[in-house]
Each structure stands twice: as C-alpha cells, then as structure tokens.
Tab-separated table of C-alpha atoms in Angstrom:
chain	number	residue	atom	x	y	z
E	1	MET	CA	38.226	3.374	-13.951
E	2	LYS	CA	35.359	2.928	-11.625
E	3	ARG	CA	33.853	-0.694	-10.696
E	4	GLN	CA	30.957	-1.433	-13.334
E	5	ASP	CA	29.430	-4.075	-11.247
E	6	TYR	CA	28.043	-2.557	-8.214
E	7	ILE	CA	24.297	-3.303	-7.111
E	8	ASN	CA	21.957	-0.583	-7.993
E	9	TRP	CA	19.863	1.213	-5.015
E	10	ASP	CA	16.503	-0.894	-5.857
E	11	GLN	CA	18.875	-4.043	-5.153
E	12	TYR	CA	20.587	-2.079	-2.339
E	13	PHE	CA	17.639	-1.820	-0.997
E	14	MET	CA	15.743	-4.932	-1.067
E	15	GLY	CA	18.682	-6.774	-0.292
E	16	ILE	CA	18.693	-5.186	2.979
E	17	ALA	CA	14.783	-5.571	3.481
E	18	LEU	CA	15.641	-9.192	2.674
E	19	LEU	CA	18.407	-9.158	5.767
E	20	SER	CA	16.196	-7.678	8.099
E	21	ALA	CA	13.446	-10.576	7.285
E	22	GLU	CA	15.951	-13.097	8.900
E	23	ARG	CA	15.234	-11.472	12.073
E	24	SER	CA	11.808	-12.645	12.215
E	25	LYS	CA	11.561	-15.725	14.327
E	26	ASP	CA	8.013	-16.807	12.337
E	27	ASN	CA	8.247	-20.308	10.614
E	28	ASN	CA	6.037	-19.465	7.909
E	29	THR	CA	6.771	-15.664	6.780
E	30	GLN	CA	9.950	-13.768	7.047
E	31	VAL	CA	8.969	-9.888	5.901
E	32	GLY	CA	11.547	-7.260	6.153
E	33	ALA	CA	11.314	-3.444	4.892
E	34	CYS	CA	13.552	-1.038	4.878
E	35	ILE	CA	12.097	3.046	4.832
E	36	VAL	CA	14.430	5.121	2.549
E	37	ASP	CA	14.236	8.983	1.585
E	38	LYS	CA	14.772	10.887	-1.458
E	39	ASN	CA	18.377	10.999	-1.483
E	40	ASN	CA	18.761	7.594	-0.838
E	41	LYS	CA	19.461	7.034	2.906
E	42	ILE	CA	18.062	4.375	5.135
E	43	LEU	CA	15.613	5.765	7.675
E	44	SER	CA	14.321	2.667	9.149
E	45	VAL	CA	14.464	-0.996	8.876
E	46	GLY	CA	11.597	-3.336	10.220
E	47	TYR	CA	10.194	-7.108	10.454
E	48	ASN	CA	7.744	-8.853	11.577
E	49	GLY	CA	8.058	-10.387	14.788
E	50	MET	CA	6.195	-9.602	18.472
E	51	PRO	CA	6.116	-6.492	19.997
E	52	THR	CA	9.208	-5.147	22.238
E	53	GLY	CA	8.407	-6.814	25.245
E	54	CYS	CA	6.643	-9.302	24.542
E	55	ASP	CA	8.385	-12.597	25.128
E	56	ASP	CA	8.233	-14.516	21.912
E	57	ASP	CA	8.941	-17.669	23.166
E	58	GLU	CA	6.309	-17.152	25.423
E	59	MET	CA	4.082	-16.305	22.150
E	60	PRO	CA	2.262	-18.348	19.868
E	61	TRP	CA	3.490	-18.507	16.293
E	62	GLU	CA	0.665	-21.187	14.930
E	63	ARG	CA	-1.302	-20.147	12.089
E	64	GLU	CA	-4.705	-22.104	12.782
E	65	GLY	CA	-6.522	-22.305	15.574
E	66	ASP	CA	-8.656	-19.631	17.929
E	67	MET	CA	-7.039	-16.407	17.495
E	68	LEU	CA	-5.721	-16.185	20.906
E	69	GLU	CA	-3.505	-18.941	20.014
E	70	THR	CA	-2.025	-17.955	16.831
E	71	LYS	CA	0.065	-15.548	15.830
E	72	TYR	CA	-2.279	-13.225	14.029
E	73	ALA	CA	-3.575	-11.117	17.195
E	74	PHE	CA	0.086	-10.714	18.220
E	75	VAL	CA	2.703	-9.934	15.280
E	76	CYS	CA	3.651	-6.349	14.178
E	77	HIS	CA	4.365	-6.635	10.428
E	78	ALA	CA	7.602	-5.308	9.323
E	79	GLU	CA	6.207	-2.143	7.051
E	80	LEU	CA	4.734	-0.698	10.682
E	81	ASN	CA	7.751	-2.136	12.615
E	82	ALA	CA	9.817	0.304	10.545
E	83	ILE	CA	7.371	2.897	10.764
E	84	LEU	CA	7.527	2.754	14.331
E	85	ASN	CA	11.547	2.581	14.688
E	86	TYR	CA	11.813	5.648	13.196
E	87	SER	CA	12.626	8.365	15.644
E	88	GLY	CA	13.842	11.029	12.943
E	89	GLY	CA	10.471	12.979	12.152
E	90	SER	CA	8.631	12.831	9.125
E	91	LEU	CA	8.197	10.157	6.677
E	92	GLU	CA	6.896	12.723	4.278
E	93	ASN	CA	7.913	11.492	0.485
E	94	SER	CA	9.977	8.322	1.572
E	95	ARG	CA	9.564	4.983	0.024
E	96	ILE	CA	9.251	1.728	1.200
E	97	TYR	CA	10.870	-1.608	0.100
E	98	VAL	CA	9.172	-4.645	1.558
E	99	THR	CA	9.310	-8.137	0.812
E	100	GLU	CA	5.859	-8.612	0.368
E	101	PHE	CA	2.993	-6.287	-0.679
E	102	PRO	CA	1.430	-4.558	2.070
E	103	CYS	CA	-1.923	-5.327	4.230
E	104	ASN	CA	-4.458	-3.219	4.651
E	105	GLU	CA	-3.559	-2.511	8.076
E	106	CYS	CA	0.441	-1.625	7.095
E	107	ALA	CA	-1.302	0.950	3.970
E	108	LYS	CA	-3.259	3.086	6.637
E	109	ALA	CA	0.377	3.312	8.384
E	110	ILE	CA	2.127	4.015	4.878
E	111	ILE	CA	-0.835	6.504	3.744
E	112	GLN	CA	-0.714	8.347	7.205
E	113	THR	CA	2.790	8.753	7.508
E	114	GLY	CA	3.384	10.294	4.083
E	115	ILE	CA	5.432	7.530	2.456
E	116	ARG	CA	5.094	8.089	-1.847
E	117	GLU	CA	5.859	4.485	-3.003
E	118	VAL	CA	6.025	1.144	-2.044
E	119	ILE	CA	8.479	-1.615	-3.738
E	120	TYR	CA	7.700	-4.935	-3.040
E	121	LEU	CA	9.228	-8.553	-4.207
E	122	SER	CA	6.296	-10.520	-3.336
E	123	ASP	CA	2.573	-10.273	-4.304
E	124	LYS	CA	1.632	-13.899	-3.163
E	125	TYR	CA	-1.929	-12.533	-1.482
E	126	MET	CA	-3.036	-10.504	-4.462
E	127	ASP	CA	-6.247	-11.895	-3.968
E	128	SER	CA	-7.045	-11.578	-0.356
E	129	SER	CA	-9.371	-8.864	0.657
E	130	ALA	CA	-6.548	-7.134	2.907
E	131	THR	CA	-4.400	-6.915	-0.231
E	132	ILE	CA	-7.049	-5.851	-2.506
E	133	ALA	CA	-8.151	-3.130	0.138
E	134	SER	CA	-4.784	-2.196	0.733
E	135	LYS	CA	-3.924	-1.644	-3.444
E	136	LYS	CA	-7.297	0.829	-3.004
E	137	MET	CA	-6.776	3.178	-0.452
E	138	MET	CA	-3.193	3.457	-2.014
E	139	ASP	CA	-4.493	4.359	-5.460
E	140	MET	CA	-7.525	6.619	-3.879
E	141	VAL	CA	-4.246	8.825	-1.975
E	142	GLY	CA	-1.442	8.343	-5.067
E	143	ILE	CA	0.727	6.079	-3.416
E	144	LYS	CA	3.060	4.637	-6.059
E	145	TYR	CA	3.936	0.682	-5.840
E	146	ARG	CA	6.030	-1.547	-8.135
E	147	ARG	CA	7.160	-4.717	-8.118
E	148	TYR	CA	11.056	-4.869	-7.661
E	149	VAL	CA	12.033	-7.532	-10.173
E	150	PRO	CA	15.189	-9.538	-8.899
E	151	GLU	CA	17.256	-10.003	-11.880
E	152	GLY	CA	19.469	-13.156	-11.014
E	153	ARG	CA	21.918	-11.892	-9.295
E	154	SER	CA	23.163	-13.218	-6.076
E	155	LEU	CA	25.433	-12.510	-3.222
E	156	THR	CA	26.884	-14.383	0.312
E	157	LEU	CA	27.105	-13.357	2.962
E	158	LYS	CA	29.167	-14.920	5.783
E	159	LEU	CA	27.764	-13.737	8.992
C-alpha cells in the first residue's frame, strides 16, 4: 500500500519557491519563484537579489532614501530571475509559483515568455498601482492567477 500523506504538486512547488526565497539577502522581503511545465517538471527557480556579478556587499539594501541609495534601482525580482535563469528554450504554457504576487514589471516578462498561470502565496501589495497594473495586463491576455492557500502542514528541514 502506498503512503497517503505525501504532499501535492502545489505544496511541492510552493515549497521550492519558499526554499528559494531563503537565498535572498534582502533584510525586509524575501521572494522565491519556481517555474514548472505541464508535466510537473521544474524548469527554473529564482529569488530576489542583485544581478549576477554585482557584489551584494557593496550594493544598497535600504528601502528609503535617494533612488540610487536604495535596493529598488538594483534588485532583480524572483520571477525575472527565474525567467532569466532558464536556458532550455521556451517557457510557453508553463506556470510560475511565487511567494509574492508579481509586480507590473515581472508581469510583462511573464506575459512575454508565455507563462500561462501564476500561483502566488501572498498579495500584500494588492492595492498598489504595480499590482493593479499587473492584474490588468494578465487579465487582458488570459493568464490565470490564483492564490495558494496553505493547508497548515509544516515540514522541518535540517540543513
């Protein structure tokens, strides 16, 4: 008889996104993303961080101040990192699991690459212009998005 308490695909892929977020060096916001194909194969992962080659010890992580003194001019979002990290060709008809709803800039990249579904854990910026624009664009092109609702299960990893 097979085991009955295994995790489902949504739990698995959101778990990968959450684990990826743990790589972020951002003191305030850690976001992770996991892109999968229709056969439930992981295509790519990403987290929010500085672009490859930029020394994150020399880059700003502040949230307030002059634009060039904050992280906002430099950080690459998890979704964009996952898209750019993929080297296997097309992402057409894939889906992305992300711990925070994508901003408008990430939504553009999601649309352009052909990702067809966004599964997100949190939508804490739902009232922001960036999120409203993101949803407007996704609705326009027929990208489905849905909130992942945790079922209260917890796993402990010893790393």
